[in-house]
XYZ file of C-alpha atoms in Angstrom:
607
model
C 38.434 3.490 -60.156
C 39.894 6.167 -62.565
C 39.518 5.657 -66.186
C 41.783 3.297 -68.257
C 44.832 4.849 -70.328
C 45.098 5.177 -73.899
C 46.739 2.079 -76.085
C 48.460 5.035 -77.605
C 51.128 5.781 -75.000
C 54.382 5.393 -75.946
C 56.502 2.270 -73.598
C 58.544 4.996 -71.589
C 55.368 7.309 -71.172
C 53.727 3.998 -69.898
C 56.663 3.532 -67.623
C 56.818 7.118 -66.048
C 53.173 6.573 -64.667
C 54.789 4.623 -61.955
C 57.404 4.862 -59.770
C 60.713 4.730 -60.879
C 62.874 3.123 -58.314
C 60.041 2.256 -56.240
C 60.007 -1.659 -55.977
C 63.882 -1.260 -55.009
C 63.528 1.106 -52.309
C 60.982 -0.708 -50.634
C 62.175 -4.300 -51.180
C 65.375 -2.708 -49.132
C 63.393 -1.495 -46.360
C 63.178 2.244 -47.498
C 59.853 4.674 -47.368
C 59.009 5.717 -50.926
C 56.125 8.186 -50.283
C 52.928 6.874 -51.749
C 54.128 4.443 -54.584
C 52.610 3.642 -57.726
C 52.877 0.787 -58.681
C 51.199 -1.713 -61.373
C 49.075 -5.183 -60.013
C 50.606 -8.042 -62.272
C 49.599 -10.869 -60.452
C 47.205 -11.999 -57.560
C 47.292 -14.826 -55.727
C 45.377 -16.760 -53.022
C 47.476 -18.577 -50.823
C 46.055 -20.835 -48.380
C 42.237 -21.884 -47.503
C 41.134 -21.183 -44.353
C 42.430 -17.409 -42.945
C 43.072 -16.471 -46.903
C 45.809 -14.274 -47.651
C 45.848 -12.225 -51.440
C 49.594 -11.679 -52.766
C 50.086 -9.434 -55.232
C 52.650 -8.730 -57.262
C 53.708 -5.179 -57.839
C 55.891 -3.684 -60.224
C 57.464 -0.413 -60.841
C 57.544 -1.001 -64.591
C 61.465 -1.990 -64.109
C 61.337 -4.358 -61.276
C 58.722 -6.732 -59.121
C 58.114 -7.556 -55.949
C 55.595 -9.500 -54.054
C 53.603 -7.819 -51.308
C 50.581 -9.037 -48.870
C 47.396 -7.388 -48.216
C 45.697 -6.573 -45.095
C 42.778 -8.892 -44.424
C 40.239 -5.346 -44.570
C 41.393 -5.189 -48.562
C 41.063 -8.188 -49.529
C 36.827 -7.308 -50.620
C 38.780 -5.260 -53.340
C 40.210 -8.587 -55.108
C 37.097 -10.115 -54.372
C 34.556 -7.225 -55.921
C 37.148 -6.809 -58.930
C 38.568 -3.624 -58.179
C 41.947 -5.106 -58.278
C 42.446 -6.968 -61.130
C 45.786 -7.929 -63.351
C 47.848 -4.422 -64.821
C 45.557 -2.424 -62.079
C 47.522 0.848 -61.321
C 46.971 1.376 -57.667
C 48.761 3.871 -55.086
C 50.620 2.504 -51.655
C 49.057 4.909 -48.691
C 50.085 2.967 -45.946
C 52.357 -0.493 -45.699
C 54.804 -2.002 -43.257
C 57.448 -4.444 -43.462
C 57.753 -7.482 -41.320
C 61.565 -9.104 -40.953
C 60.864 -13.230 -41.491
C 64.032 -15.131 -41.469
C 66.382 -12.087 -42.787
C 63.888 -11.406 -45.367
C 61.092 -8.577 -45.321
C 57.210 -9.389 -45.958
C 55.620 -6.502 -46.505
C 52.091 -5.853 -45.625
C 49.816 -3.519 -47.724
C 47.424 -1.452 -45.053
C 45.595 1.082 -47.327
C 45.621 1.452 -51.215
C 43.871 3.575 -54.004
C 42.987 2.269 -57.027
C 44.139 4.748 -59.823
C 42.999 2.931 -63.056
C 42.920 0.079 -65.209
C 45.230 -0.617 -67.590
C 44.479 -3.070 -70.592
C 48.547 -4.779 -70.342
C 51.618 -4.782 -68.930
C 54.087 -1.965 -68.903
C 57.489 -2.395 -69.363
C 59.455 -5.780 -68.842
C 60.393 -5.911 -65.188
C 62.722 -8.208 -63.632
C 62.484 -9.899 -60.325
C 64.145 -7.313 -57.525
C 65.777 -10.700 -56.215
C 68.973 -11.042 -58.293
C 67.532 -8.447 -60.644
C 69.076 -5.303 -59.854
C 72.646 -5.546 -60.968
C 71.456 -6.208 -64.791
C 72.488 -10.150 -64.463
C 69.544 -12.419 -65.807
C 66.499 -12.874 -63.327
C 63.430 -14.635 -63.204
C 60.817 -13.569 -65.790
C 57.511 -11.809 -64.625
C 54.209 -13.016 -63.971
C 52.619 -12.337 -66.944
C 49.544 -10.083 -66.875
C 46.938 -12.851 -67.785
C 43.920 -12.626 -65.293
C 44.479 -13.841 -61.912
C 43.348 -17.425 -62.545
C 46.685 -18.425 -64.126
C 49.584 -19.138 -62.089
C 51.579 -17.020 -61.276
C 55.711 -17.290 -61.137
C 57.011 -17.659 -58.277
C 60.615 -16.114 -57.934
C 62.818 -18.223 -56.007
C 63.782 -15.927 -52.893
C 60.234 -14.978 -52.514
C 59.627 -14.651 -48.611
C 57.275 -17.703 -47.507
C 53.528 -17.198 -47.293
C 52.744 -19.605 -44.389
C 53.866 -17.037 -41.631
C 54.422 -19.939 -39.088
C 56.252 -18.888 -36.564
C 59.853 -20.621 -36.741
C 60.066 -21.342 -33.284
C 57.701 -24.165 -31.567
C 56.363 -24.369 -28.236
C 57.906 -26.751 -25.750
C 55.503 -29.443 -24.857
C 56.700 -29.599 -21.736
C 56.520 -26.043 -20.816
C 54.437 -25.469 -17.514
C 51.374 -23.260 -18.466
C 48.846 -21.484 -16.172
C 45.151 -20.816 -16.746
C 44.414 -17.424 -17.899
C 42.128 -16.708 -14.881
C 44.772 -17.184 -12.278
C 46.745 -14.239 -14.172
C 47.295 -11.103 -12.067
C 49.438 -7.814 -12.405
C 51.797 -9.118 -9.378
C 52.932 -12.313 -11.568
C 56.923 -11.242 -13.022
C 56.621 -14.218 -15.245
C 54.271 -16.850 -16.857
C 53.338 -18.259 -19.864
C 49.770 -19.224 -21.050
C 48.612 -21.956 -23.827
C 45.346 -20.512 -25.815
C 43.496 -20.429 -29.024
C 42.957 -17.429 -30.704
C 39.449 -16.849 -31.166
C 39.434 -12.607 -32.755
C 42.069 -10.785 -34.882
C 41.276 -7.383 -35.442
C 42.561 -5.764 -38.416
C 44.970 -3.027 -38.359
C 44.373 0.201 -37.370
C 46.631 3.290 -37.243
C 46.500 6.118 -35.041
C 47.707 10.336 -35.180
C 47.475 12.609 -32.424
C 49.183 15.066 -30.075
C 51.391 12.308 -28.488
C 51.954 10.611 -31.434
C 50.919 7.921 -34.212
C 51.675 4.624 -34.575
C 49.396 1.288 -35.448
C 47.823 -1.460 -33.234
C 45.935 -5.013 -33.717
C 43.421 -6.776 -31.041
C 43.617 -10.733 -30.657
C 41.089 -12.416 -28.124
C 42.565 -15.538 -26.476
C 40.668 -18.607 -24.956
C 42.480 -22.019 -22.782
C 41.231 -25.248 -22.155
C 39.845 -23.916 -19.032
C 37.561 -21.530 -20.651
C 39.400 -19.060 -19.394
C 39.239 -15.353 -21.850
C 41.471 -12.593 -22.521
C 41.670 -9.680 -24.972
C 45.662 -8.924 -25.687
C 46.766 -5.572 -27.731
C 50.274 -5.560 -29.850
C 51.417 -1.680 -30.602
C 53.666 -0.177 -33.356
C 56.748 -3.031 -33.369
C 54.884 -5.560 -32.060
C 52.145 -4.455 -34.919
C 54.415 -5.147 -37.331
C 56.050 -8.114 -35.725
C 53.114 -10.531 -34.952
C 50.358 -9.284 -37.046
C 51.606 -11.455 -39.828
C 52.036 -14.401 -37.762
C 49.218 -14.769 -35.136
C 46.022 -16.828 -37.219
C 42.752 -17.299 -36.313
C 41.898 -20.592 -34.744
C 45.437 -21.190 -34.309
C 47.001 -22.769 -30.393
C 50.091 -20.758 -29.033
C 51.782 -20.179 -26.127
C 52.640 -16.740 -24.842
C 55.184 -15.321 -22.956
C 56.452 -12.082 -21.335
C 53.529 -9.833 -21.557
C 52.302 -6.848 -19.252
C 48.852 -7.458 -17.310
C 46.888 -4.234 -16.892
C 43.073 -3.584 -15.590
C 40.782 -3.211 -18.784
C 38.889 -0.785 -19.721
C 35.481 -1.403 -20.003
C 34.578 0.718 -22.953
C 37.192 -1.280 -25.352
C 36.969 -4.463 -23.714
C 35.414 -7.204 -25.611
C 35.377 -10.749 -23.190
C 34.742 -11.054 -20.187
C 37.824 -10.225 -18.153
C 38.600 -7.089 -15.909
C 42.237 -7.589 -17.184
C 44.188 -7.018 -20.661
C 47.361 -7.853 -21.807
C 50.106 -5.929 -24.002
C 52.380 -7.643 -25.392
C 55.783 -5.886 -26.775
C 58.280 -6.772 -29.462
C 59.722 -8.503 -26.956
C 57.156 -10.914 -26.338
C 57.781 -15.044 -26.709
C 54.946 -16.588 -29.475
C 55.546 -20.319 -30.184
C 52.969 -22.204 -32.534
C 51.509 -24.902 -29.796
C 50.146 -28.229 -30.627
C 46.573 -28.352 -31.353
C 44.815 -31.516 -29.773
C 41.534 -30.326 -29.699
C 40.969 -29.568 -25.758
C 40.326 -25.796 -26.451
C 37.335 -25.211 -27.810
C 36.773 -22.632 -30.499
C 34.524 -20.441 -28.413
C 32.927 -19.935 -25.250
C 29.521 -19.146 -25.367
C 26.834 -17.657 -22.408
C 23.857 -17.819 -24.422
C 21.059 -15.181 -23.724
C 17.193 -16.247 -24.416
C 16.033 -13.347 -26.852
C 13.104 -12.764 -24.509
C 15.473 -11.769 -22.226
C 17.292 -9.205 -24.070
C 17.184 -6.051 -22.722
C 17.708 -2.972 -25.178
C 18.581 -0.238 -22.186
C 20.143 -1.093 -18.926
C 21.202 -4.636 -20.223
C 24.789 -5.666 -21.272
C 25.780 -3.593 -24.263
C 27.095 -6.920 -26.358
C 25.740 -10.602 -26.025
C 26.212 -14.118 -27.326
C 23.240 -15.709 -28.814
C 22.169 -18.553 -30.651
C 18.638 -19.061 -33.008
C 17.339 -19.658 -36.344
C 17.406 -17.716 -39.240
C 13.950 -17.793 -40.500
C 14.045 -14.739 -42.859
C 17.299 -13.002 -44.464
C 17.256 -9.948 -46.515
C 19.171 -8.659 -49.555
C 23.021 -7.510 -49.417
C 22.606 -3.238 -49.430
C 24.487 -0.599 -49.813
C 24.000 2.847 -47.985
C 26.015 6.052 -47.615
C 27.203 7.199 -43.900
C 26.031 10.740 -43.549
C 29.058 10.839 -41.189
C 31.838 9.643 -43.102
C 30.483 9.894 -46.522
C 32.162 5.705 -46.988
C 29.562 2.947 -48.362
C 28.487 0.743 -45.808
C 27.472 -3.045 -46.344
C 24.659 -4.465 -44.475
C 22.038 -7.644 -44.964
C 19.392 -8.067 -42.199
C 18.226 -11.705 -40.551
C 15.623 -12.292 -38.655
C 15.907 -14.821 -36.179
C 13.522 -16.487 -33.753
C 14.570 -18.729 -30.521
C 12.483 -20.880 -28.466
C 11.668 -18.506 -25.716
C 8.747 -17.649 -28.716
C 10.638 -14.536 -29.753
C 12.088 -13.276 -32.970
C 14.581 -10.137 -33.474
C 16.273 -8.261 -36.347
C 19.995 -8.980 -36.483
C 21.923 -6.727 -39.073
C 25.195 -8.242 -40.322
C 27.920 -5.083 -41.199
C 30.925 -5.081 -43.539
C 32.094 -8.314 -45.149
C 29.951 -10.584 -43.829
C 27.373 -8.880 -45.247
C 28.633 -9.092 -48.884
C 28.876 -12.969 -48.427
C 27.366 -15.779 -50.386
C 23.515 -15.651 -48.969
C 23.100 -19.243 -49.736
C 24.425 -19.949 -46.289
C 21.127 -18.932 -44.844
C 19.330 -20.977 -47.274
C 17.262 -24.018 -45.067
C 16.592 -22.268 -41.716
C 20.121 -22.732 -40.554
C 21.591 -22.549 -36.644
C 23.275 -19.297 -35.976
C 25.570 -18.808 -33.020
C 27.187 -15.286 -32.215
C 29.777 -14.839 -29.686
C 29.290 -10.782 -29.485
C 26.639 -8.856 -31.360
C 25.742 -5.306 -29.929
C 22.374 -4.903 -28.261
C 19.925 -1.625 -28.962
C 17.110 0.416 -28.873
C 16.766 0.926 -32.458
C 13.252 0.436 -33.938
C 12.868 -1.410 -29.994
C 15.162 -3.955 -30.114
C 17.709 -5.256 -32.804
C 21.374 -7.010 -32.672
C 23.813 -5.901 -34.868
C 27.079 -7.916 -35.686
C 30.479 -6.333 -35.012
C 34.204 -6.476 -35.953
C 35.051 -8.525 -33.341
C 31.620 -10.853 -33.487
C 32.458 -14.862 -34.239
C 29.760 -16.619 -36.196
C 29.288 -20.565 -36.291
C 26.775 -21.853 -38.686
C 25.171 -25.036 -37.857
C 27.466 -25.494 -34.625
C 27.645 -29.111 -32.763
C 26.359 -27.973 -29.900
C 23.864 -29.288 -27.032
C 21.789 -25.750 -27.285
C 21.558 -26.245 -30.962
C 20.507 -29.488 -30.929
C 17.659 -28.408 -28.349
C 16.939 -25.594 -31.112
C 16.755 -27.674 -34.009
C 14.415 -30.029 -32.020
C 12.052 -27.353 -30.754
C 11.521 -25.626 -34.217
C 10.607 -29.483 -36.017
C 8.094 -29.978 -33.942
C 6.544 -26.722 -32.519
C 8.797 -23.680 -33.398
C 8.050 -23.530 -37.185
C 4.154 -23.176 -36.724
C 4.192 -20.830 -34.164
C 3.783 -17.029 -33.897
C 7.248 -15.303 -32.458
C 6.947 -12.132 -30.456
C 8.826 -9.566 -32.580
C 11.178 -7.238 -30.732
C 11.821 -5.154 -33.876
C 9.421 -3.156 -35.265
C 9.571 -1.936 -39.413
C 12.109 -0.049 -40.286
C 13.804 1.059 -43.915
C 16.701 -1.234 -43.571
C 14.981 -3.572 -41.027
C 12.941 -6.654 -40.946
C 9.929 -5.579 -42.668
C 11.061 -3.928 -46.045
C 14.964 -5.747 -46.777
C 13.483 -9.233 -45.977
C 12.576 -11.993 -48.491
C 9.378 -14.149 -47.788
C 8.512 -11.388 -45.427
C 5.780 -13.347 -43.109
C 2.501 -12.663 -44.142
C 1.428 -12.024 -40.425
C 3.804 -8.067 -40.369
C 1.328 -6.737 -43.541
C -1.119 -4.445 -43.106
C -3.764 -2.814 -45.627
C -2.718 0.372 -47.426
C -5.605 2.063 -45.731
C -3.958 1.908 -41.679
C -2.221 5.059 -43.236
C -5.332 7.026 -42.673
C -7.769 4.917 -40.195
C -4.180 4.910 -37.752
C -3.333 8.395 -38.792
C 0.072 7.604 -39.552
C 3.187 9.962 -39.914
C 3.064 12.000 -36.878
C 5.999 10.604 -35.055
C 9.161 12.368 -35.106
C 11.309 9.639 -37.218
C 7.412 8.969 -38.952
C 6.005 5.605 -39.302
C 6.715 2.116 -41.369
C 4.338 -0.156 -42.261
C 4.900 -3.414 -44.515
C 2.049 -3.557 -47.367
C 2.205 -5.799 -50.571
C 0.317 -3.848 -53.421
C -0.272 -3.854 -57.293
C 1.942 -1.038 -59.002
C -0.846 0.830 -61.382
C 0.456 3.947 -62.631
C 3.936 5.751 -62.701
C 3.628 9.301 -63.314
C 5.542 10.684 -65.957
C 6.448 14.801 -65.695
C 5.984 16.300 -69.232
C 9.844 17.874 -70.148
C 11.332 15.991 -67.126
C 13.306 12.651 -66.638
C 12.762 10.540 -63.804
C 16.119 10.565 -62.392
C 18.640 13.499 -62.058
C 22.594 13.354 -62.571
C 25.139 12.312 -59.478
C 28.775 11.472 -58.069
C 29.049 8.070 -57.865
C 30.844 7.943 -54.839
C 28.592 10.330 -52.709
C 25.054 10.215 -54.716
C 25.074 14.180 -54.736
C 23.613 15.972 -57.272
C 25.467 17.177 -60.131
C 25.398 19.766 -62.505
C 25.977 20.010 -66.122
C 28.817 22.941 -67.331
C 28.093 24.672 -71.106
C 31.952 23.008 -71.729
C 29.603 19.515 -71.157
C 31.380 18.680 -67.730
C 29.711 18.190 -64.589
C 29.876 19.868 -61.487
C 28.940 19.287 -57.932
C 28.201 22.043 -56.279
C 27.963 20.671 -52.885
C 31.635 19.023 -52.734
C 32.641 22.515 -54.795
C 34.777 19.968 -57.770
C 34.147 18.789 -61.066
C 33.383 15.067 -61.546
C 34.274 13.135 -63.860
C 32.692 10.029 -64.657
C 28.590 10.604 -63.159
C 25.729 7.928 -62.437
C 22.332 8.952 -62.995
C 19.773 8.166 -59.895
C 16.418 7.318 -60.357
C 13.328 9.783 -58.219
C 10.019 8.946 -59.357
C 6.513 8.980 -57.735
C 4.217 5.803 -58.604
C 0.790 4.961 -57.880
C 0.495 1.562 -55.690
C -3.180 -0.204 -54.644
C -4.557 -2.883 -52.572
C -7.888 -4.384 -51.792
C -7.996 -1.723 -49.413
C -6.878 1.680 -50.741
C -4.716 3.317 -52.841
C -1.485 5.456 -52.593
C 0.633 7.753 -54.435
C 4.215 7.438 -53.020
C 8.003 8.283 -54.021
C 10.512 5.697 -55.056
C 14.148 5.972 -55.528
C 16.840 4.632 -57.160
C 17.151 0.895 -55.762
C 13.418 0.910 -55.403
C 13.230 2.109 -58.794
C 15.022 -0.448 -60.634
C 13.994 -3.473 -58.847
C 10.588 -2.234 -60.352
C 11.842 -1.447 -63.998
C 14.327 -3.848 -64.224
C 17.061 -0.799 -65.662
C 18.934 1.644 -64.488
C 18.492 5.425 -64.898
C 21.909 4.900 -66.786
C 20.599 2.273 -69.149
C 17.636 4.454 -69.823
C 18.963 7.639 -70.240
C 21.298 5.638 -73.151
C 17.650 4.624 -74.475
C 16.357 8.169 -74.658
C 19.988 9.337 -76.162
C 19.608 6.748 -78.993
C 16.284 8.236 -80.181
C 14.679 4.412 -78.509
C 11.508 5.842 -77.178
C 9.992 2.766 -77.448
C 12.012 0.553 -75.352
C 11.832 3.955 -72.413
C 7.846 3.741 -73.226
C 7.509 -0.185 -73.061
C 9.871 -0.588 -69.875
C 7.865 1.541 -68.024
C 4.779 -0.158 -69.483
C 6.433 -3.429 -68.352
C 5.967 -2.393 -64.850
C 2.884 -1.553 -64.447
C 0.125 -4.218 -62.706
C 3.396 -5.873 -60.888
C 2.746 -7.315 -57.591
C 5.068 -6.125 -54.539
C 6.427 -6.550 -51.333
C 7.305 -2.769 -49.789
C 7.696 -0.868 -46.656
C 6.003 2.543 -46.463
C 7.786 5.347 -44.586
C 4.764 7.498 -43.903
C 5.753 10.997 -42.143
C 3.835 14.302 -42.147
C 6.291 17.570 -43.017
C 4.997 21.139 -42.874
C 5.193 23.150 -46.353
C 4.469 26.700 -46.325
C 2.989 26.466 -43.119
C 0.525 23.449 -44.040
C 0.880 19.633 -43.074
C 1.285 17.535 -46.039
C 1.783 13.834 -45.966
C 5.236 12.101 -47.287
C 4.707 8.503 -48.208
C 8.456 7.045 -49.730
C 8.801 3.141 -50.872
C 11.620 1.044 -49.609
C 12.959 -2.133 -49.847
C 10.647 -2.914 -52.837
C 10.751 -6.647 -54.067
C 9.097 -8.022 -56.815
C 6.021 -11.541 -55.300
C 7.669 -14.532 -56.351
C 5.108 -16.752 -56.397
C 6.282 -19.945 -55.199
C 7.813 -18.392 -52.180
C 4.456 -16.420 -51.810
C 2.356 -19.578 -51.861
C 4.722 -21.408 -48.825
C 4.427 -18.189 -46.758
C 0.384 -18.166 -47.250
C 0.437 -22.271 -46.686
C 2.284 -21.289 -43.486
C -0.495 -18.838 -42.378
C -3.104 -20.801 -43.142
C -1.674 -23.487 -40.855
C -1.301 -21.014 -38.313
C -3.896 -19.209 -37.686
């Protein structure tokens, strides 16, 4: 987010930060070019399948405006907040009984501005000068909000309902020779939307997967009109029939159920909200045994079902492709062929509440992807449909097995360590994955291409301190490259070639770790680094700025003798033409020692 405006500006400078004109032109279905507007209100409307309103206002009028599911994180991590000042980049509008809805696809945050600016009216009735509703005022988003009387309805129920008599065929007796025929399903995925650009043109598309009462699947696309058309109507979990679509072969590669056809349906397609009675269930599942998971040669995606024994921290880590933040949390999860596996959750539903996996829950999975990595790991995608605790006969089995035998046995682990797998990101890792410090050298560790992990837990006993250096060095926030600092006091990154504004500094420090068997100097970053201190570089750079030695000299002093939980990525590098050993900490986490005492109780009982 960019940095909040002065208190100083005058009400028309306020004003000319946004828009002028905007709200009007696209409340009448015109194409301002990348709006700004200002965030007076939020709202949540509805429980299950959420959608966040906002209400946006070019500092003369307001409007109300819907965000795509894929934003809504940015309400919930407090990016968008009340008198935000954000920037339209992509949006459509939807026509719902002669009124528009329009849909917010991708938006920037530009700052964050302490109040309101300017005294808009509602664009309903407001635009002639005649009295209008008041605005939402810009008190946080708990209060509620006005709503102005022609504001378009937030239920997105399709007006027309499905006749109960209607005849209805099963979705596996659907072939490209049928003219016409109309199916009755729940829908069970909704992508979100994604745009497209190329050579033959651009345009935007959304993925549903359907389900009958006959357990019959199908995947079904909706393209540019259709986009725009349905994408606000079509809910998860929700029964409809459907009408006048084209049948094609799938394609493999994109397909997601099992079905060698797909549908597309058009603008022109007939959607009617069925009755729900229950008789479709809300997923079909072909369980596969996690012994029988096969990393290559296997089916690429699977459906599975197990317990969640172990569950790591939410992280965050940078794509070296596309430079975004990524969200991940791994599980581990055991079944009762005897065999456990890393499963890494992606995107939101790795930022969400972890007290779900509290109590060795039941996880079900219709879709996670099947790999190699560190020899075989699931990992959840887009498309993937989770059910916690699900009333099942194959959970009930589960449940039963793990009571009596499964919790005292020892699984078979397809995945082996990795930084952001099972062994380093997990809490209560099992005592049974640690090894001694000293495997490093009786193993000869390191000389693997991608190196070696091993899990250790180790007393922290000295961090080295460089005379005339700090332990962390200056960075862009956003891509965690190094910055450096101008004679004008402005930093610069040299890599990106621009000057950066607002910079985070990033711990890199080597520390001194020993168990009963060894011990092992090794590097630590920046997460590492403050789970161990308890501060960030930030924090203690303000310490060291403020003449507080002390507190820098008696955090670090803090530290020391702490007992951890850490994976070791041990890798040999040639320097100047000599081999010289590389030993980094990850996923550091501090013993707890009641959880410590269960896991060694479980052990014991064990072994």
């Amino acid at each position: 987010a960019g940095r909040g405006l002065p208190r100083s500006f005058g009400w028309a400078e306020m004003v000319s930060l946004l828009s002028a004109g905007g709200v009007s032109q696209l409340y009448s279905d015109g194409r301002p070019e990348d709006p700004v507007f200002q965030v007076l209100d939020i709202k949540t409307v509805g429980s299950e399948n959420a959608k966040v309103r906002l209400v946006l206002s070019d500092g003369t009028h307001f409007m109300m405006a819907f965000l795509a599911s894929q934003l809504n994180t940015m309400v919930n991590n407090g990016e968008i907040q009340a008198n935000t000042i954000v920037k339209l980049g992509q949006y459509m509008a939807n026509k719902n009984n002669d009124r528009l809805v329009h849909i917010i696809l991708k938006l920037t945050v530009l700052s964050q501005h302490p109040e309101k600016i300017g005294e808009p009216v509602n664009v309903v009735g407001g635009g002639g000068g005649a009295p209008a509703a008041k605005p939402p005022s810009s008190a946080p988003p708990a209060a509620t909000p006005v709503a102005p009387p022609a504001a378009p309805s937030a239920s997105y129920a399709p007006v027309a309902m499905a006749d109960p008599g209607a005849t209805v065929v099963p979705i596996e007796s659907l072939n490209p020779y049928q003219n016409k025929w109309t199916i009755k399903a729940r829908v069970t995925s909704k992508s979100d939307i994604k745009s497209w650009n190329n050579a033959r043109g651009s345009g935007t598309l959304f993925k549903i997967e359907l389900l009958d009462e006959q357990g019959g699947e199908i995947q079904a696309a909706f393209f540019k009109d259709a986009c725009e058309k349905f994408y606000p109507i079509l809910e998860m979990n929700k029964v409809y029939t459907f009408s006048n679509g084209r049948l094609k072969v799938s394609n493999p590669q994109y397909s997601t159920v099992r079905n060698s056809h797909e549908i597309t349906f058009g603008a022109d397609a007939d959607i009617r909200l069925a009755a729900d009675s229950g008789s479709i269930t809300a997923a079909k599942f072909s369980f596969v045994k996690f012994g029988d998971l096969q990393p290559v040669g296997g089916p690429p995606t699977v459906d599975i079902i197990g317990i969640v024994k172990r569950f790591g921290d939410h992280q965050e880590i940078l794509s070296r492709r596309s430079g975004n933040t990524l969200h991940k949390r791994d599980l581990t999860v055991v079944d009762d062929s005897g065999t456990e596996v890393t499963l890494t959750l992606w995107g939101d539903k790795a930022q969400e509440d972890d007290s779900q996996w509290d109590g060795e829950p039941i996880l079900a999975i219709k879709k996670v992807k099947v790999s190699d990595y560190n020899g075989c790991s699931l990992s959840s995608l887009q498309s993937s449909q989770f059910h916690v605790n699900p009333e099942t006969p194959e959970a009930e089995a589960l449940r039963s097995w793990w009571s009596t035998s499964g919790r005292l046995a020892t699984p078979k682990s397809l995945t082996r360590a990795s930084p952001g797998g099972s062994a380093g990101g997990m809490r209560n890792t099992s005592v049974e994955s640690r090894k001694p410090i000293s495997v490093i050298k009786e193993q000869s560790l390191g000389h693997s291409e991608k190196g070696d992990y091993v899990t250790v837990k180790a007393t922290v006993t000295y961090i080295h301190e460089r005379e005339g250096n700090d332990p962390w060095y200056v960075s862009d926030p956003e891509t965690k490259y190094k910055c450096l600092e101008q004679p004008d006091g402005s930093f610069y990154c040299e890599r990106l070639q621009k000057t950066v504004e607002k910079v985070q500094r990033r711990y890199i420090m080597s520390i001194s770790v020993t168990d009963h068997s060894a011990n092992q100097l090794i590097s630590i970053f920046d997460n590492e680094a403050q789970q161990l201190l308890g501060k960030s570089a930030d924090e203690m750079f303000e310490f060291k700025q403020n003449g507080e030695e002390e507190k820098m000299k008696g955090t670090i002093k803090a530290a020391l003798f702490q007992e951890c939980i850490m994976t070791l990525k041990v890798k040999h590098e040639e320097y100047n033409g000599e081999q010289r050993m590389k030993v980094i900490g990850l996923n550091m986490a501090k013993i707890d020692p009641v959880t410590e005492s269960k896991q060694l109780i479980d052990a014991i009982k064990a072994y």
